[in-house]
Amino acid sequence: MPNFSYQIQSKLPNAATSIFAIMSGLANEQNALNLSQGFPNFPVSRELINLVTKAMNNGFNQYAPMTGIIELREVIADKFSSLYGINYNPETEVTITAGATQAIYSIISSFIQKDDEVIIFAPAYDCYDPAIKLNGGKTIEIELHAPEFDVDWNKVKESITDKTKMIIINTPHNPSGTVLSENDMKTLEKLVRGTNIIILSDEVYEHIIFDKIKHQSVALFKGLAERSFIVASFGKTFHATGWKMGYCLAPAELMAEFRKTHQFNVFSVNHPMQKALATYMKKPENYLGLPDFYQAKRDFFLNAIKDSNFSIIPSKGTYFQLLGYENISDENDVDFAVRLTKENKIASIPISVFYNNKIDKKVLRFCFSKNEDTLLRAADILCRI
Ligand code: PMP
Ligand code: GLN
């Protein structure tokens, strides 16, 4: 292409390429085991794939309705009613999205205006802050206390101002693998009472939670549910991250505002996959088995690395395990992760990238959503470091 030098006034001057693209790219280039970006390396259910094929063969290949097909919205509403005892109206309170990422972007875009403040908790999943900035908002980052990564609610209280428009929570939490407790949720409920604050609750790992811990959805707390968007991802729940399918729920008034943005953001999302998911989700066993399925993977991985030099606090949810390397190296986590990928042929995610000020806790994140052979090969490498 001819080189035309255009004066770009970047809206995201400090945004680097996402760490997931960088580490997966490096893993491929180095032929390393890729436990960095979070995706399963085992197949999607054959039944679900057959349902997609059937929907395509049956002609569901044109635009789906803007808000998603009603059968899928109904089965989602049924799930929330049976798991959390809350009734969302499938017509007005559920929307199907292109993954959780698009839901998150459209929610932020619908409500955040210039100089609005949004509270997030760091380490924070990487798509929140850029979406806030692109809409003129200001990110107020509150640090979670390592190694438990718990929330200092006094700090949250002090950080709420008359400009606070939204608080984003994420449980089970990526990257730390911790979860919010019932007490955390009740404290948050009390803090936002009488304010105009919207909660964006990122619950993409709602079914990936261990040791019989109960997932504390905002749906369980009246004072939260009435002001919350819940965001979910079929990619996480059905081992199909490449499908980029998700959904969100919110009270009708908030959802109506969201849909104004959503219709111009994507209009509607993949039709045959919605058909397939609607049928597949009618059997709750297709998602209720996930805690046991992933807990077995976590335990298998942790058992295989128990004699390694890494420090370990078992993940309580998500398919990520943090490993501390303070007994192994003084290098910063980005350099260490890159070196492990190049020299030891195992890729992970350095967690400093999830903080605005890039705090280095000497911790790496490993994805255990892998088959046993991969987990054993990973453990073998990690035990030799
Ligand atoms: N939120 C969190 C916490 C995540 O880990 C991810 C990655 N799956 C997303 C949102 C985005 O989900 P999706 O791939 O459905 O866009
Ligand atoms: N959610 C995935 C993770 O945390 C990555 C998604 C992405 O690549 N953007 O690893």
PDB file of N, CA, C and O in Angstrom, residues 157-186:
ATOM      1  N   LYS A 157     -16.437   2.005  49.184  1.00  0.00           N
ATOM      2  CA  LYS A 157     -17.307   3.048  49.734  1.00  0.00           C
ATOM      3  C   LYS A 157     -16.675   4.432  49.533  1.00  0.00           C
ATOM      4  O   LYS A 157     -17.326   5.372  49.066  1.00  0.00           O
ATOM      5  N   GLU A 158     -15.358   4.505  49.849  1.00  0.00           N
ATOM      6  CA  GLU A 158     -14.657   5.791  49.694  1.00  0.00           C
ATOM      7  C   GLU A 158     -14.578   6.220  48.230  1.00  0.00           C
ATOM      8  O   GLU A 158     -14.464   7.407  47.935  1.00  0.00           O
ATOM      9  N   SER A 159     -14.595   5.247  47.321  1.00  0.00           N
ATOM     10  CA  SER A 159     -14.407   5.578  45.896  1.00  0.00           C
ATOM     11  C   SER A 159     -15.694   5.990  45.198  1.00  0.00           C
ATOM     12  O   SER A 159     -15.662   6.489  44.075  1.00  0.00           O
ATOM     13  N   ILE A 160     -16.838   5.750  45.854  1.00  0.00           N
ATOM     14  CA  ILE A 160     -18.116   6.119  45.222  1.00  0.00           C
ATOM     15  C   ILE A 160     -18.320   7.636  45.341  1.00  0.00           C
ATOM     16  O   ILE A 160     -18.231   8.198  46.434  1.00  0.00           O
ATOM     17  N   THR A 161     -18.553   8.282  44.197  1.00  0.00           N
ATOM     18  CA  THR A 161     -18.791   9.727  44.187  1.00  0.00           C
ATOM     19  C   THR A 161     -20.107   9.978  43.449  1.00  0.00           C
ATOM     20  O   THR A 161     -20.741   9.031  42.968  1.00  0.00           O
ATOM     21  N   ASP A 162     -20.465  11.254  43.316  1.00  0.00           N
ATOM     22  CA  ASP A 162     -21.707  11.498  42.562  1.00  0.00           C
ATOM     23  C   ASP A 162     -21.495  11.284  41.064  1.00  0.00           C
ATOM     24  O   ASP A 162     -22.447  11.373  40.281  1.00  0.00           O
ATOM     25  N   LYS A 163     -20.259  11.000  40.667  1.00  0.00           N
ATOM     26  CA  LYS A 163     -20.017  10.692  39.246  1.00  0.00           C
ATOM     27  C   LYS A 163     -20.007   9.188  38.970  1.00  0.00           C
ATOM     28  O   LYS A 163     -19.883   8.761  37.818  1.00  0.00           O
ATOM     29  N   THR A 164     -20.083   8.369  40.034  1.00  0.00           N
ATOM     30  CA  THR A 164     -20.026   6.912  39.823  1.00  0.00           C
ATOM     31  C   THR A 164     -21.292   6.448  39.122  1.00  0.00           C
ATOM     32  O   THR A 164     -22.389   6.552  39.657  1.00  0.00           O
ATOM     33  N   LYS A 165     -21.120   5.922  37.906  1.00  0.00           N
ATOM     34  CA  LYS A 165     -22.282   5.492  37.122  1.00  0.00           C
ATOM     35  C   LYS A 165     -22.433   3.983  37.153  1.00  0.00           C
ATOM     36  O   LYS A 165     -23.520   3.439  37.038  1.00  0.00           O
ATOM     37  N   MET A 166     -21.281   3.284  37.311  1.00  0.00           N
ATOM     38  CA  MET A 166     -21.345   1.818  37.173  1.00  0.00           C
ATOM     39  C   MET A 166     -20.259   1.184  38.021  1.00  0.00           C
ATOM     40  O   MET A 166     -19.193   1.771  38.232  1.00  0.00           O
ATOM     41  N   ILE A 167     -20.561  -0.032  38.525  1.00  0.00           N
ATOM     42  CA  ILE A 167     -19.541  -0.859  39.178  1.00  0.00           C
ATOM     43  C   ILE A 167     -19.531  -2.186  38.425  1.00  0.00           C
ATOM     44  O   ILE A 167     -20.595  -2.776  38.189  1.00  0.00           O
ATOM     45  N   ILE A 168     -18.334  -2.627  38.026  1.00  0.00           N
ATOM     46  CA  ILE A 168     -18.233  -3.899  37.304  1.00  0.00           C
ATOM     47  C   ILE A 168     -17.659  -4.954  38.240  1.00  0.00           C
ATOM     48  O   ILE A 168     -16.561  -4.767  38.786  1.00  0.00           O
ATOM     49  N   ILE A 169     -18.410  -6.032  38.446  1.00  0.00           N
ATOM     50  CA  ILE A 169     -17.877  -7.138  39.242  1.00  0.00           C
ATOM     51  C   ILE A 169     -17.762  -8.372  38.356  1.00  0.00           C
ATOM     52  O   ILE A 169     -18.392  -8.445  37.289  1.00  0.00           O
ATOM     53  N   ASN A 170     -16.954  -9.317  38.792  1.00  0.00           N
ATOM     54  CA  ASN A 170     -16.717 -10.537  38.012  1.00  0.00           C
ATOM     55  C   ASN A 170     -16.493 -11.699  38.976  1.00  0.00           C
ATOM     56  O   ASN A 170     -15.500 -11.727  39.682  1.00  0.00           O
ATOM     57  N   THR A 171     -17.481 -12.590  39.049  1.00  0.00           N
ATOM     58  CA  THR A 171     -17.354 -13.769  39.908  1.00  0.00           C
ATOM     59  C   THR A 171     -17.948 -14.980  39.208  1.00  0.00           C
ATOM     60  O   THR A 171     -19.001 -14.834  38.593  1.00  0.00           O
ATOM     61  N   PRO A 172     -17.260 -16.146  39.260  1.00  0.00           N
ATOM     62  CA  PRO A 172     -15.863 -16.386  39.587  1.00  0.00           C
ATOM     63  C   PRO A 172     -14.941 -15.478  38.771  1.00  0.00           C
ATOM     64  O   PRO A 172     -15.271 -15.101  37.656  1.00  0.00           O
ATOM     65  N   HIS A 173     -13.812 -15.174  39.370  1.00  0.00           N
ATOM     66  CA  HIS A 173     -12.984 -14.074  38.868  1.00  0.00           C
ATOM     67  C   HIS A 173     -11.813 -14.522  37.995  1.00  0.00           C
ATOM     68  O   HIS A 173     -11.014 -15.364  38.401  1.00  0.00           O
ATOM     69  N   ASN A 174     -11.767 -13.921  36.819  1.00  0.00           N
ATOM     70  CA  ASN A 174     -10.622 -14.082  35.923  1.00  0.00           C
ATOM     71  C   ASN A 174      -9.737 -12.845  36.100  1.00  0.00           C
ATOM     72  O   ASN A 174     -10.255 -11.739  35.946  1.00  0.00           O
ATOM     73  N   PRO A 175      -8.472 -12.933  36.427  1.00  0.00           N
ATOM     74  CA  PRO A 175      -7.627 -14.128  36.399  1.00  0.00           C
ATOM     75  C   PRO A 175      -7.408 -14.834  37.742  1.00  0.00           C
ATOM     76  O   PRO A 175      -6.724 -15.855  37.756  1.00  0.00           O
ATOM     77  N   SER A 176      -7.932 -14.349  38.863  1.00  0.00           N
ATOM     78  CA  SER A 176      -7.451 -14.883  40.144  1.00  0.00           C
ATOM     79  C   SER A 176      -8.049 -16.232  40.523  1.00  0.00           C
ATOM     80  O   SER A 176      -7.504 -16.938  41.366  1.00  0.00           O
ATOM     81  N   GLY A 177      -9.214 -16.593  39.948  1.00  0.00           N
ATOM     82  CA  GLY A 177      -9.841 -17.851  40.341  1.00  0.00           C
ATOM     83  C   GLY A 177     -10.495 -17.782  41.708  1.00  0.00           C
ATOM     84  O   GLY A 177     -10.725 -18.797  42.345  1.00  0.00           O
ATOM     85  N   THR A 178     -10.788 -16.553  42.183  1.00  0.00           N
ATOM     86  CA  THR A 178     -11.501 -16.410  43.459  1.00  0.00           C
ATOM     87  C   THR A 178     -12.977 -16.128  43.168  1.00  0.00           C
ATOM     88  O   THR A 178     -13.352 -15.878  42.015  1.00  0.00           O
ATOM     89  N   VAL A 179     -13.796 -16.170  44.243  1.00  0.00           N
ATOM     90  CA  VAL A 179     -15.231 -15.925  44.056  1.00  0.00           C
ATOM     91  C   VAL A 179     -15.714 -14.919  45.096  1.00  0.00           C
ATOM     92  O   VAL A 179     -15.122 -14.808  46.176  1.00  0.00           O
ATOM     93  N   LEU A 180     -16.766 -14.208  44.793  1.00  0.00           N
ATOM     94  CA  LEU A 180     -17.381 -13.315  45.779  1.00  0.00           C
ATOM     95  C   LEU A 180     -18.314 -14.140  46.661  1.00  0.00           C
ATOM     96  O   LEU A 180     -18.988 -15.058  46.177  1.00  0.00           O
ATOM     97  N   SER A 181     -18.346 -13.797  47.960  1.00  0.00           N
ATOM     98  CA  SER A 181     -19.181 -14.543  48.908  1.00  0.00           C
ATOM     99  C   SER A 181     -20.542 -13.855  49.039  1.00  0.00           C
ATOM    100  O   SER A 181     -20.747 -12.734  48.560  1.00  0.00           O
ATOM    101  N   GLU A 182     -21.439 -14.532  49.742  1.00  0.00           N
ATOM    102  CA  GLU A 182     -22.753 -13.955  50.009  1.00  0.00           C
ATOM    103  C   GLU A 182     -22.597 -12.627  50.755  1.00  0.00           C
ATOM    104  O   GLU A 182     -23.285 -11.642  50.469  1.00  0.00           O
ATOM    105  N   ASN A 183     -21.641 -12.597  51.692  1.00  0.00           N
ATOM    106  CA  ASN A 183     -21.404 -11.359  52.444  1.00  0.00           C
ATOM    107  C   ASN A 183     -20.932 -10.221  51.554  1.00  0.00           C
ATOM    108  O   ASN A 183     -21.338  -9.070  51.725  1.00  0.00           O
ATOM    109  N   ASP A 184     -20.032 -10.561  50.603  1.00  0.00           N
ATOM    110  CA  ASP A 184     -19.571  -9.539  49.646  1.00  0.00           C
ATOM    111  C   ASP A 184     -20.773  -8.938  48.925  1.00  0.00           C
ATOM    112  O   ASP A 184     -20.890  -7.715  48.788  1.00  0.00           O
ATOM    113  N   MET A 185     -21.661  -9.808  48.471  1.00  0.00           N
ATOM    114  CA  MET A 185     -22.791  -9.333  47.678  1.00  0.00           C
ATOM    115  C   MET A 185     -23.725  -8.468  48.526  1.00  0.00           C
ATOM    116  O   MET A 185     -24.238  -7.445  48.072  1.00  0.00           O
ATOM    117  N   LYS A 186     -23.919  -8.896  49.791  1.00  0.00           N
ATOM    118  CA  LYS A 186     -24.805  -8.107  50.662  1.00  0.00           C
ATOM    119  C   LYS A 186     -24.189  -6.741  50.958  1.00  0.00           C
ATOM    120  O   LYS A 186     -24.901  -5.741  51.069  1.00  0.00           O
TER     121      LYS A 186
END
